[in-house]
Amino acid sequence: MTRLLPLLLAFFAIVLPARAADDISAASRSVVRVVTVAMMEGEVVGFGHGSGIAITPTRILTNAHVVESAVRYPNNVALGVVPSEGQKSYPARLIAIDTARDLALIEMGEGRLPAAAIYTGPLESGTDVVALGYPGNVDLATARSAADYITPRTPVRSEGNMSNVQAVDGIATLVHTAKISRGNSGGPLVDACGRVVGINTFITRADDGDSPFAFAISVREIARFLADAGQQYTSVGTACLSMAEATARDRAALDAETRAAAEADAAKTAAARLDRELKQARAEEAALASRENRIALAGVLFVIGALAAGAGLLFYSQKAMRNAKIAGGAGAVLMIGAAILFVTRPDAHAEIAGETDQAAAPDATPKLAQGSFLCTIQPDRSRITVSSTVDVPVEIGGDGCINRRTQYAQGTDGRWQRILVPNEEATVTIASIDDGAHEYRVERYLLDAETMAKARALRAAAEIKGCAADPQALAAFATQQDAIKGALPPTPNERLVYRCQKVAGSAAAAP
């Protein structure tokens, strides 16, 4: 089995196409067709449909007028939801309705959907927008039976621009030029990053050649409706950037950080060099003073010794042998001492003990830093589309064990990474951290159901749970991670870059 694993992973990587990430396609997978079926004595006597957008895995936002018949005739009209993917449609029930704002919230009885994010930031006139939904005129042209209306299929997209905000009956609406028709009601208006900026609700008439315009309930009204309903949702307030723009900003910010770090290192090095030079100058002054003092002392001793030797000769000529020996011996000792002091005089040049100009050699095999870290989002280096940006606590143990439960592996780029393929969400996430635990990075790929199924098959080929796996399992795990990464689109839908700092007082986790 171990020998077959690389071949199996390679096969899956080949059959899994690496299509480019598309935010609008990702948002389309959150769009549903909302249907109402009127029954009388067991027979279908009426059928209506509109569009909706999932704001949680089970709850859908739509127009009130789309589900109005189910409110009026709860015992005779059934609600249903038809996703954009899969093979099934699902029954639904009404959760909340606001006819003034023309908004309703319904819930699926079973199944799960990828939830869309709502954009809460400023929206300027001229912003590119896309309407997603199921226009009735397209259905009339393509549907061949009633079953076609309850068969999952991709919603229709229509591009345009946001004009301005207009109040209609006291309700804030967005006027835009994306073409919609009956059936689009309740469907989302999204920005270029796939975030919901409005819920399409009606259009102007195009009499006598007039150009039609569309109206969408604004996010301000949506937020109030959801707050009244006690419904939580994902909101994002950052401006929409393309991945190329986000990458360029990330590179510019990283370059600025690198330059600042290099300048700081250069300043630190210059300060250290100046300090060393001052210490060296002081040391050489002290050494020179010591040398001169030693020479001077040797000279004094030599003079005294010479005088003593001369006195010894004088005593010798006077036949005072005892005095001659004492004076001569003292003179000899003093001159020998002077010679020793002169020979052993210190060098005028002195080295500072324990310091060197050479930088310490880098560790040839750097290891992942350990301990508890708190990572904070860097908006100027990120592309944020659908995710929360709260601080992320990261606890790093030995051998790439993160948060005591998730095994990371070191990639070819030196970063420690884990590719996460969940069973429920239609998202593949690559989470990675650098050796020094300075930067934590999350890249998310919002994928279609077929691609997710194949990614899960790749994951199952060498699934690893927990940490501290044996070397053979880790090797298979690394191969599996490379296979999944190679099968993903060239760029993710979202990139979150966090700056991490070690938590004060945290101890390194045991390896």
Short mmCIF file of C-alpha atoms in Angstrom, two decimals:
data_model
loop_
_atom_site.label_atom_id
_atom_site.label_comp_id
_atom_site.label_asym_id
_atom_site.label_seq_id
_atom_site.Cartn_x
_atom_site.Cartn_y
_atom_site.Cartn_z
CA MET A 1 0.00 0.00 0.00
CA THR A 2 2.85 2.37 0.85
CA ARG A 3 4.33 1.95 -2.65
CA LEU A 4 0.98 2.51 -4.32
CA LEU A 5 0.27 5.73 -2.40
CA PRO A 6 2.37 8.12 -4.54
CA LEU A 7 0.81 6.67 -7.71
CA LEU A 8 -2.68 7.02 -6.29
CA LEU A 9 -2.07 10.61 -5.27
CA ALA A 10 -0.55 11.43 -8.63
CA PHE A 11 -3.61 9.96 -10.37
CA PHE A 12 -5.99 12.10 -8.36
CA ALA A 13 -3.86 15.16 -9.00
CA ILE A 14 -4.12 14.56 -12.75
CA VAL A 15 -7.88 14.08 -12.83
CA LEU A 16 -8.52 17.06 -10.53
CA PRO A 17 -8.47 20.15 -12.78
CA ALA A 18 -6.75 23.25 -11.43
CA ARG A 19 -9.22 25.89 -12.54
CA ALA A 20 -8.71 29.50 -11.62
CA ALA A 21 -10.45 30.72 -8.48
CA ASP A 22 -13.52 32.84 -9.26
CA ASP A 23 -15.22 34.83 -6.52
CA ILE A 24 -18.47 35.16 -8.45
CA SER A 25 -18.63 31.42 -9.06
CA ALA A 26 -17.98 30.90 -5.35
CA ALA A 27 -20.85 33.26 -4.50
CA SER A 28 -23.07 31.46 -7.03
CA ARG A 29 -22.82 28.28 -4.99
CA SER A 30 -24.58 30.12 -2.16
CA VAL A 31 -27.49 31.10 -4.45
CA VAL A 32 -30.68 29.02 -4.45
CA ARG A 33 -33.98 28.93 -6.22
CA VAL A 34 -36.85 29.48 -3.77
CA VAL A 35 -40.04 27.73 -4.86
CA THR A 36 -43.63 27.85 -3.60
CA VAL A 37 -45.99 25.00 -4.45
CA ALA A 38 -49.73 25.45 -3.91
CA MET A 39 -51.64 22.24 -3.21
CA MET A 40 -55.40 21.64 -3.25
CA GLU A 41 -56.79 18.23 -2.39
CA GLY A 42 -53.43 16.61 -3.08
CA GLU A 43 -52.93 18.23 -6.48
CA VAL A 44 -50.56 21.02 -7.51
CA VAL A 45 -52.67 24.04 -8.43
CA GLY A 46 -50.01 26.76 -8.38
CA PHE A 47 -46.26 27.21 -8.62
CA GLY A 48 -44.03 30.22 -8.04
CA HIS A 49 -40.33 30.79 -7.75
CA GLY A 50 -37.70 33.39 -7.02
CA SER A 51 -34.09 33.43 -5.85
CA GLY A 52 -32.29 33.58 -2.54
CA ILE A 53 -28.83 33.62 -0.98
CA ALA A 54 -27.56 31.50 1.92
CA ILE A 55 -26.22 33.60 4.79
CA THR A 56 -25.66 30.54 7.00
CA PRO A 57 -25.33 26.89 5.93
CA THR A 58 -29.09 26.39 6.46
CA ARG A 59 -30.72 29.85 6.32
CA ILE A 60 -31.56 31.79 3.17
CA LEU A 61 -32.33 35.48 2.63
CA THR A 62 -34.91 36.29 -0.03
CA ASN A 63 -37.71 38.74 -0.84
CA ALA A 64 -40.91 38.77 1.17
CA HIS A 65 -43.02 38.77 -1.99
CA VAL A 66 -41.34 35.53 -3.14
CA VAL A 67 -42.75 33.64 -0.12
CA GLU A 68 -45.89 35.73 0.36
CA SER A 69 -48.26 32.95 -0.73
CA ALA A 70 -46.79 30.58 1.87
CA VAL A 71 -47.51 33.21 4.53
CA ARG A 72 -51.10 33.73 3.39
CA TYR A 73 -51.90 30.06 2.93
CA PRO A 74 -49.62 28.15 5.28
CA ASN A 75 -51.73 25.00 5.09
CA ASN A 76 -51.85 24.88 1.32
CA VAL A 77 -48.53 26.34 0.10
CA ALA A 78 -45.23 24.56 0.67
CA LEU A 79 -41.82 26.21 0.57
CA GLY A 80 -38.80 24.61 -1.07
CA VAL A 81 -35.15 25.38 -1.78
CA VAL A 82 -33.26 24.22 -4.87
CA PRO A 83 -29.45 24.60 -4.48
CA SER A 84 -27.18 25.43 -7.37
CA GLU A 85 -25.27 22.14 -6.95
CA GLY A 86 -26.07 18.56 -6.08
CA GLN A 87 -28.98 16.33 -6.95
CA LYS A 88 -31.69 17.30 -4.46
CA SER A 89 -34.04 20.06 -3.46
CA TYR A 90 -35.12 20.57 0.15
CA PRO A 91 -38.22 21.63 2.05
CA ALA A 92 -38.03 24.94 3.90
CA ARG A 93 -39.92 26.93 6.51
CA LEU A 94 -40.36 30.63 7.16
CA ILE A 95 -38.26 32.12 9.98
CA ALA A 96 -38.92 35.87 9.65
CA ILE A 97 -40.59 38.27 7.23
CA ASP A 98 -40.70 42.05 6.81
CA THR A 99 -43.10 43.14 4.07
CA ALA A 100 -42.10 46.81 4.40
CA ARG A 101 -38.50 46.01 3.55
CA ASP A 102 -39.58 43.14 1.27
CA LEU A 103 -37.22 40.72 3.00
CA ALA A 104 -37.72 37.22 4.38
CA LEU A 105 -35.59 34.59 6.06
CA ILE A 106 -36.27 30.91 5.48
CA GLU A 107 -34.57 27.75 6.72
CA MET A 108 -33.91 24.45 4.97
CA GLY A 109 -35.13 21.32 6.73
CA GLU A 110 -32.01 19.42 5.68
CA GLY A 111 -28.83 19.85 3.66
CA ARG A 112 -26.13 22.52 3.94
CA LEU A 113 -24.95 25.35 1.71
CA PRO A 114 -21.81 27.51 1.59
CA ALA A 115 -22.70 30.76 3.33
CA ALA A 116 -22.09 34.09 1.59
CA ALA A 117 -20.65 37.16 3.31
CA ILE A 118 -22.37 40.54 3.42
CA TYR A 119 -20.29 43.60 2.54
CA THR A 120 -20.74 46.37 5.10
CA GLY A 121 -18.16 48.83 3.80
CA PRO A 122 -18.77 51.91 1.63
CA LEU A 123 -20.03 51.34 -1.90
CA GLU A 124 -19.21 54.09 -4.37
CA SER A 125 -21.15 55.06 -7.45
CA GLY A 126 -19.88 53.21 -10.51
CA THR A 127 -18.77 50.12 -8.56
CA ASP A 128 -18.95 46.92 -10.62
CA VAL A 129 -21.77 44.65 -9.43
CA VAL A 130 -23.16 41.28 -10.51
CA ALA A 131 -26.75 40.06 -10.15
CA LEU A 132 -27.13 36.33 -9.47
CA GLY A 133 -30.36 34.38 -9.66
CA TYR A 134 -32.85 32.51 -11.77
CA PRO A 135 -34.54 34.92 -14.22
CA GLY A 136 -37.88 33.62 -15.47
CA ASN A 137 -37.22 34.51 -19.12
CA VAL A 138 -34.19 32.21 -19.11
CA ASP A 139 -36.31 29.46 -17.54
CA LEU A 140 -38.97 29.87 -20.24
CA ALA A 141 -36.31 29.48 -22.90
CA THR A 142 -34.61 26.45 -21.35
CA ALA A 143 -37.10 24.56 -19.15
CA ARG A 144 -38.88 21.65 -20.79
CA SER A 145 -40.87 20.39 -17.81
CA ALA A 146 -41.80 21.30 -14.24
CA ALA A 147 -38.94 19.08 -13.04
CA ASP A 148 -36.46 21.55 -14.54
CA TYR A 149 -37.54 24.13 -11.97
CA ILE A 150 -36.58 21.88 -9.06
CA THR A 151 -33.35 20.53 -10.57
CA PRO A 152 -30.15 22.13 -9.17
CA ARG A 153 -28.29 24.27 -11.67
CA THR A 154 -25.93 27.22 -11.73
CA PRO A 155 -27.61 30.63 -11.41
CA VAL A 156 -27.45 33.20 -14.18
CA ARG A 157 -25.06 36.10 -13.70
CA SER A 158 -25.56 39.60 -15.09
CA GLU A 159 -22.99 42.37 -14.80
CA GLY A 160 -23.54 46.08 -14.34
CA ASN A 161 -22.67 49.11 -12.22
CA MET A 162 -24.10 50.59 -9.07
CA SER A 163 -25.60 54.00 -9.78
CA ASN A 164 -26.68 55.43 -6.43
CA VAL A 165 -28.88 54.91 -3.37
CA GLN A 166 -32.55 55.82 -3.65
CA ALA A 167 -35.27 55.70 -1.00
CA VAL A 168 -38.38 53.84 -2.16
CA ASP A 169 -41.28 54.06 0.30
CA GLY A 170 -38.74 54.92 2.98
CA ILE A 171 -36.56 51.89 2.24
CA ALA A 172 -32.95 52.40 1.05
CA THR A 173 -32.34 50.69 -2.29
CA LEU A 174 -29.41 50.49 -4.69
CA VAL A 175 -30.09 51.52 -8.28
CA HIS A 176 -27.95 49.47 -10.66
CA THR A 177 -27.65 48.44 -14.31
CA ALA A 178 -27.21 44.65 -13.99
CA LYS A 179 -30.07 43.11 -15.98
CA ILE A 180 -32.64 41.16 -13.97
CA SER A 181 -36.17 39.92 -14.59
CA ARG A 182 -38.94 38.07 -12.80
CA GLY A 183 -37.33 35.18 -10.97
CA ASN A 184 -34.33 37.24 -9.90
CA SER A 185 -36.37 38.55 -6.97
CA GLY A 186 -34.65 37.68 -3.70
CA GLY A 187 -31.36 36.93 -5.40
CA PRO A 188 -28.17 38.73 -4.42
CA LEU A 189 -26.40 41.68 -5.94
CA VAL A 190 -22.70 41.08 -5.25
CA ASP A 191 -19.47 43.01 -5.72
CA ALA A 192 -16.45 41.75 -7.67
CA CYS A 193 -15.31 39.78 -4.59
CA GLY A 194 -18.62 37.94 -4.33
CA ARG A 195 -19.87 39.74 -1.19
CA VAL A 196 -23.58 40.58 -0.96
CA VAL A 197 -24.25 44.31 -1.40
CA GLY A 198 -28.01 44.08 -1.90
CA ILE A 199 -31.05 41.85 -2.55
CA ASN A 200 -32.64 42.36 -5.97
CA THR A 201 -36.33 43.16 -5.69
CA PHE A 202 -37.81 45.01 -8.71
CA ILE A 203 -37.06 46.77 -12.02
CA THR A 204 -38.32 49.85 -13.83
CA ARG A 205 -40.49 49.50 -16.89
CA ALA A 206 -38.87 50.19 -20.24
CA ASP A 207 -41.67 51.97 -22.09
CA ASP A 208 -41.03 53.87 -25.32
CA GLY A 209 -37.41 52.80 -25.51
CA ASP A 210 -36.51 53.76 -21.94
CA SER A 211 -33.57 51.86 -20.48
CA PRO A 212 -34.58 49.61 -17.58
CA PHE A 213 -32.93 49.94 -14.18
CA ALA A 214 -32.92 47.48 -11.32
CA PHE A 215 -33.38 48.05 -7.59
CA ALA A 216 -31.83 46.06 -4.75
CA ILE A 217 -32.57 46.33 -1.03
CA SER A 218 -29.47 47.91 0.54
CA VAL A 219 -27.24 46.28 3.13
CA ARG A 220 -28.38 48.86 5.66
CA GLU A 221 -31.92 47.51 5.45
CA ILE A 222 -30.69 43.91 5.35
CA ALA A 223 -28.67 44.42 8.54
CA ARG A 224 -31.69 45.89 10.35
CA PHE A 225 -33.92 43.05 9.22
CA LEU A 226 -31.45 40.37 10.33
CA ALA A 227 -30.90 42.16 13.65
CA ASP A 228 -34.65 42.22 14.26
CA ALA A 229 -34.75 38.50 13.44
CA GLY A 230 -31.86 37.79 15.82
CA GLN A 231 -29.92 36.25 12.96
CA GLN A 232 -26.13 36.29 12.94
CA TYR A 233 -24.21 36.44 9.65
CA THR A 234 -20.72 36.96 8.27
CA SER A 235 -19.89 40.55 7.41
CA VAL A 236 -16.81 42.00 5.75
CA GLY A 237 -15.99 45.70 5.59
CA THR A 238 -12.70 45.70 3.68
CA ALA A 239 -12.60 47.02 0.12
CA CYS A 240 -12.59 44.55 -2.75
CA LEU A 241 -9.16 43.98 -4.29
CA SER A 242 -8.13 41.58 -7.00
CA MET A 243 -5.61 38.95 -5.94
CA ALA A 244 -3.02 40.67 -8.15
CA GLU A 245 -3.60 43.96 -6.33
CA ALA A 246 -3.49 42.23 -2.94
CA THR A 247 -0.28 40.43 -3.90
CA ALA A 248 1.31 43.69 -5.02
CA ARG A 249 0.33 45.37 -1.75
CA ASP A 250 1.61 42.39 0.21
CA ARG A 251 4.91 42.51 -1.65
CA ALA A 252 5.21 46.27 -1.14
CA ALA A 253 4.43 45.96 2.57
CA LEU A 254 6.84 43.06 2.92
CA ASP A 255 9.54 44.98 1.06
CA ALA A 256 8.98 47.95 3.35
CA GLU A 257 9.26 45.67 6.40
CA THR A 258 12.38 44.08 4.97
CA ARG A 259 13.95 47.48 4.29
CA ALA A 260 13.03 48.71 7.76
CA ALA A 261 14.47 45.56 9.31
CA ALA A 262 17.63 45.89 7.20
CA GLU A 263 17.99 49.56 8.17
CA ALA A 264 17.47 48.66 11.83
CA ASP A 265 20.06 45.89 11.56
CA ALA A 266 22.47 48.26 9.81
CA ALA A 267 21.96 50.89 12.50
CA LYS A 268 22.44 48.27 15.19
CA THR A 269 25.57 46.98 13.47
CA ALA A 270 26.95 50.52 13.07
CA ALA A 271 26.27 51.28 16.73
CA ALA A 272 27.94 48.04 17.76
CA ARG A 273 30.92 48.79 15.52
CA LEU A 274 31.27 52.32 16.96
CA ASP A 275 31.03 50.96 20.48
CA ARG A 276 33.67 48.38 19.66
CA GLU A 277 35.95 51.01 18.14
CA LEU A 278 35.62 53.16 21.27
CA LYS A 279 36.36 50.17 23.46
CA GLN A 280 39.29 49.28 21.22
CA ALA A 281 40.68 52.84 21.43
CA ARG A 282 40.37 52.82 25.21
CA ALA A 283 41.98 49.39 25.40
CA GLU A 284 44.88 50.51 23.21
CA GLU A 285 45.36 53.67 25.28
CA ALA A 286 45.45 51.55 28.42
CA ALA A 287 47.84 49.08 26.78
CA LEU A 288 50.15 51.89 25.62
CA ALA A 289 50.11 53.45 29.07
CA SER A 290 50.92 50.10 30.65
CA ARG A 291 53.74 49.52 28.14
CA GLU A 292 55.25 52.97 28.78
CA ASN A 293 54.95 52.49 32.56
CA ARG A 294 56.66 49.10 32.32
CA ILE A 295 59.50 50.55 30.20
CA ALA A 296 59.91 53.49 32.57
CA LEU A 297 60.02 51.16 35.58
CA ALA A 298 62.55 48.95 33.80
CA GLY A 299 64.67 52.06 33.12
CA VAL A 300 64.57 53.16 36.74
CA LEU A 301 65.46 49.69 37.98
CA PHE A 302 68.28 49.47 35.44
CA VAL A 303 69.72 52.84 36.56
CA ILE A 304 69.50 51.88 40.22
CA GLY A 305 71.03 48.49 39.44
CA ALA A 306 73.88 50.15 37.53
CA LEU A 307 74.54 52.48 40.43
CA ALA A 308 74.51 49.53 42.82
CA ALA A 309 76.93 47.64 40.57
CA GLY A 310 79.18 50.71 40.45
CA ALA A 311 79.10 50.90 44.23
CA GLY A 312 80.04 47.23 44.37
CA LEU A 313 83.09 47.89 42.19
CA LEU A 314 84.02 50.78 44.43
CA PHE A 315 83.77 48.62 47.55
CA TYR A 316 85.78 45.93 45.78
CA SER A 317 88.62 48.40 45.06
CA GLN A 318 88.57 49.36 48.73
CA LYS A 319 88.83 45.71 49.73
CA ALA A 320 85.44 45.91 51.42
CA MET A 321 84.45 42.52 50.13
CA ARG A 322 81.25 42.09 52.13
CA ASN A 323 79.84 45.44 50.98
CA ALA A 324 81.06 44.75 47.45
CA LYS A 325 79.10 41.50 47.34
CA ILE A 326 75.91 43.08 48.69
CA ALA A 327 76.03 46.07 46.34
CA GLY A 328 77.07 43.97 43.35
CA GLY A 329 74.38 41.34 44.00
CA ALA A 330 71.66 43.98 44.44
CA GLY A 331 72.76 45.72 41.27
CA ALA A 332 72.73 42.46 39.32
CA VAL A 333 69.24 41.57 40.57
CA LEU A 334 67.91 45.03 39.73
CA MET A 335 69.36 44.99 36.21
CA ILE A 336 68.07 41.46 35.58
CA GLY A 337 64.63 42.58 36.83
CA ALA A 338 64.82 45.62 34.57
CA ALA A 339 65.65 43.36 31.62
CA ILE A 340 62.74 41.06 32.44
CA LEU A 341 60.33 44.02 32.72
CA PHE A 342 61.56 45.40 29.40
CA VAL A 343 61.29 42.07 27.58
CA THR A 344 57.82 41.35 28.97
CA ARG A 345 56.46 44.81 28.30
CA PRO A 346 52.83 44.61 26.87
CA ASP A 347 52.04 45.15 23.20
CA ALA A 348 50.72 48.59 22.30
CA HIS A 349 47.82 46.93 20.30
CA ALA A 350 45.09 45.21 22.35
CA GLU A 351 42.11 43.01 21.33
CA ILE A 352 38.80 43.29 23.17
CA ALA A 353 38.18 39.99 24.86
CA GLY A 354 35.08 38.06 23.74
CA GLU A 355 34.23 40.25 20.72
CA THR A 356 34.71 39.72 17.00
CA ASP A 357 33.74 41.44 13.78
CA GLN A 358 32.33 38.28 12.26
CA ALA A 359 28.59 37.63 12.63
CA ALA A 360 27.50 34.38 14.17
CA ALA A 361 27.00 31.66 11.60
CA PRO A 362 23.31 30.95 10.91
CA ASP A 363 21.82 27.67 12.04
CA ALA A 364 22.08 25.30 9.11
CA THR A 365 18.95 23.45 10.22
CA PRO A 366 16.49 26.01 11.62
CA LYS A 367 13.63 24.58 13.64
CA LEU A 368 10.10 25.83 14.15
CA ALA A 369 9.84 28.18 17.12
CA GLN A 370 7.82 26.84 20.03
CA GLY A 371 5.46 28.44 22.51
CA SER A 372 2.16 30.35 22.53
CA PHE A 373 1.64 33.15 20.02
CA LEU A 374 -1.16 35.61 19.24
CA CYS A 375 -1.51 36.43 15.56
CA THR A 376 -3.15 39.68 14.37
CA ILE A 377 -4.45 40.31 10.84
CA GLN A 378 -2.45 42.61 8.56
CA PRO A 379 -5.13 44.18 6.30
CA ASP A 380 -2.55 45.89 4.06
CA ARG A 381 -1.07 42.48 3.21
CA SER A 382 -4.31 40.49 2.94
CA ARG A 383 -7.18 39.88 0.55
CA ILE A 384 -10.26 39.51 2.73
CA THR A 385 -13.49 38.39 1.06
CA VAL A 386 -15.63 36.13 3.27
CA SER A 387 -13.74 35.40 6.48
CA SER A 388 -13.65 36.79 10.00
CA THR A 389 -10.40 38.56 10.91
CA VAL A 390 -10.32 38.11 14.68
CA ASP A 391 -6.97 37.45 16.36
CA VAL A 392 -5.77 33.86 16.08
CA PRO A 393 -4.04 32.13 19.03
CA VAL A 394 -1.41 29.62 17.89
CA GLU A 395 0.34 27.19 20.20
CA ILE A 396 3.36 25.54 18.61
CA GLY A 397 4.79 22.30 19.97
CA GLY A 398 7.65 20.12 18.84
CA ASP A 399 7.87 18.67 15.33
CA GLY A 400 5.18 20.97 13.92
CA CYS A 401 2.34 20.08 16.31
CA ILE A 402 -0.02 23.10 16.28
CA ASN A 403 -2.57 23.73 19.03
CA ARG A 404 -1.83 20.24 20.37
CA ARG A 405 -4.00 18.56 17.76
CA THR A 406 -2.97 19.46 14.19
CA GLN A 407 0.17 18.19 12.50
CA TYR A 408 1.98 20.60 10.17
CA ALA A 409 4.71 19.54 7.73
CA GLN A 410 7.64 21.56 6.43
CA GLY A 411 7.19 22.43 2.77
CA THR A 412 9.74 23.00 0.04
CA ASP A 413 9.60 26.76 0.70
CA GLY A 414 10.71 26.23 4.30
CA ARG A 415 7.35 27.16 5.81
CA TRP A 416 5.41 24.73 7.98
CA GLN A 417 1.98 24.11 6.50
CA ARG A 418 -1.22 22.09 6.73
CA ILE A 419 -3.84 21.74 4.01
CA LEU A 420 -7.28 21.39 5.56
CA VAL A 421 -10.07 19.69 3.60
CA PRO A 422 -13.26 19.68 5.73
CA ASN A 423 -16.15 17.29 5.29
CA GLU A 424 -18.89 19.92 5.43
CA GLU A 425 -17.58 23.20 4.05
CA ALA A 426 -16.78 23.67 0.36
CA THR A 427 -13.43 25.24 1.20
CA VAL A 428 -9.84 24.05 1.08
CA THR A 429 -7.53 25.97 3.39
CA ILE A 430 -3.74 26.13 3.37
CA ALA A 431 -2.50 27.33 6.75
CA SER A 432 1.23 27.99 7.10
CA ILE A 433 3.71 29.54 9.51
CA ASP A 434 7.37 30.50 9.15
CA ASP A 435 10.22 29.05 11.23
CA GLY A 436 10.38 32.00 13.59
CA ALA A 437 6.57 32.04 14.04
CA HIS A 438 6.54 35.70 12.97
CA GLU A 439 3.94 35.25 10.22
CA TYR A 440 0.86 33.04 10.06
CA ARG A 441 -0.81 32.83 6.65
CA VAL A 442 -4.20 31.41 5.63
CA GLU A 443 -5.14 30.87 1.99
CA ARG A 444 -8.69 29.74 1.20
CA TYR A 445 -9.98 28.17 -2.00
CA LEU A 446 -13.78 28.26 -2.46
CA LEU A 447 -14.44 25.23 -4.64
CA ASP A 448 -17.34 23.52 -6.38
CA ALA A 449 -18.83 20.27 -5.10
CA GLU A 450 -17.08 18.06 -7.65
CA THR A 451 -13.64 19.50 -6.92
CA MET A 452 -14.25 19.23 -3.19
CA ALA A 453 -15.18 15.56 -3.55
CA LYS A 454 -11.90 14.86 -5.35
CA ALA A 455 -9.93 16.87 -2.78
CA ARG A 456 -11.51 14.78 -0.03
CA ALA A 457 -10.50 11.64 -1.87
CA LEU A 458 -6.92 12.91 -1.95
CA ARG A 459 -7.07 13.64 1.75
CA ALA A 460 -8.41 10.18 2.55
CA ALA A 461 -5.51 8.54 0.70
CA ALA A 462 -3.15 9.47 3.55
CA GLU A 463 -5.25 10.91 6.34
CA ILE A 464 -3.42 11.77 9.54
CA LYS A 465 -5.07 12.61 12.83
CA GLY A 466 -3.49 14.31 15.80
CA CYS A 467 0.24 14.91 16.22
CA ALA A 468 3.47 12.97 16.78
CA ALA A 469 2.92 10.53 13.93
CA ASP A 470 5.66 8.07 13.01
CA PRO A 471 8.16 9.01 10.27
CA GLN A 472 6.56 6.74 7.65
CA ALA A 473 3.11 8.26 8.22
CA LEU A 474 4.62 11.76 8.11
CA ALA A 475 6.29 11.01 4.79
CA ALA A 476 3.01 9.79 3.30
CA PHE A 477 1.29 12.84 4.78
CA ALA A 478 3.79 15.21 3.13
CA THR A 479 3.24 13.47 -0.23
CA GLN A 480 -0.51 13.82 0.18
CA GLN A 481 -0.24 17.51 1.04
CA ASP A 482 1.85 18.18 -2.08
CA ALA A 483 -0.69 16.31 -4.22
CA ILE A 484 -3.62 18.36 -2.89
CA LYS A 485 -1.71 21.63 -3.28
CA GLY A 486 -0.78 20.78 -6.86
CA ALA A 487 -4.43 20.12 -7.70
CA LEU A 488 -5.71 23.47 -6.42
CA PRO A 489 -6.31 26.52 -8.65
CA PRO A 490 -3.31 28.79 -9.30
CA THR A 491 -4.53 31.44 -6.86
CA PRO A 492 -6.78 31.29 -3.80
CA ASN A 493 -9.98 33.27 -3.36
CA GLU A 494 -8.75 34.70 -0.10
CA ARG A 495 -5.39 35.32 1.56
CA LEU A 496 -5.12 36.33 5.21
CA VAL A 497 -1.72 37.38 6.54
CA TYR A 498 -1.22 37.61 10.30
CA ARG A 499 1.67 39.07 12.31
CA CYS A 500 2.42 36.90 15.35
CA GLN A 501 3.92 37.81 18.71
CA LYS A 502 4.84 35.48 21.51
CA VAL A 503 2.51 35.65 24.48
CA ALA A 504 4.32 37.04 27.52
CA GLY A 505 5.27 34.34 29.99
CA SER A 506 4.45 31.46 27.64
CA ALA A 507 6.66 28.42 27.95
CA ALA A 508 7.75 26.36 25.02
CA ALA A 509 5.63 23.30 24.48
CA ALA A 510 7.26 19.98 25.14
CA PRO A 511 8.64 18.37 22.01
#
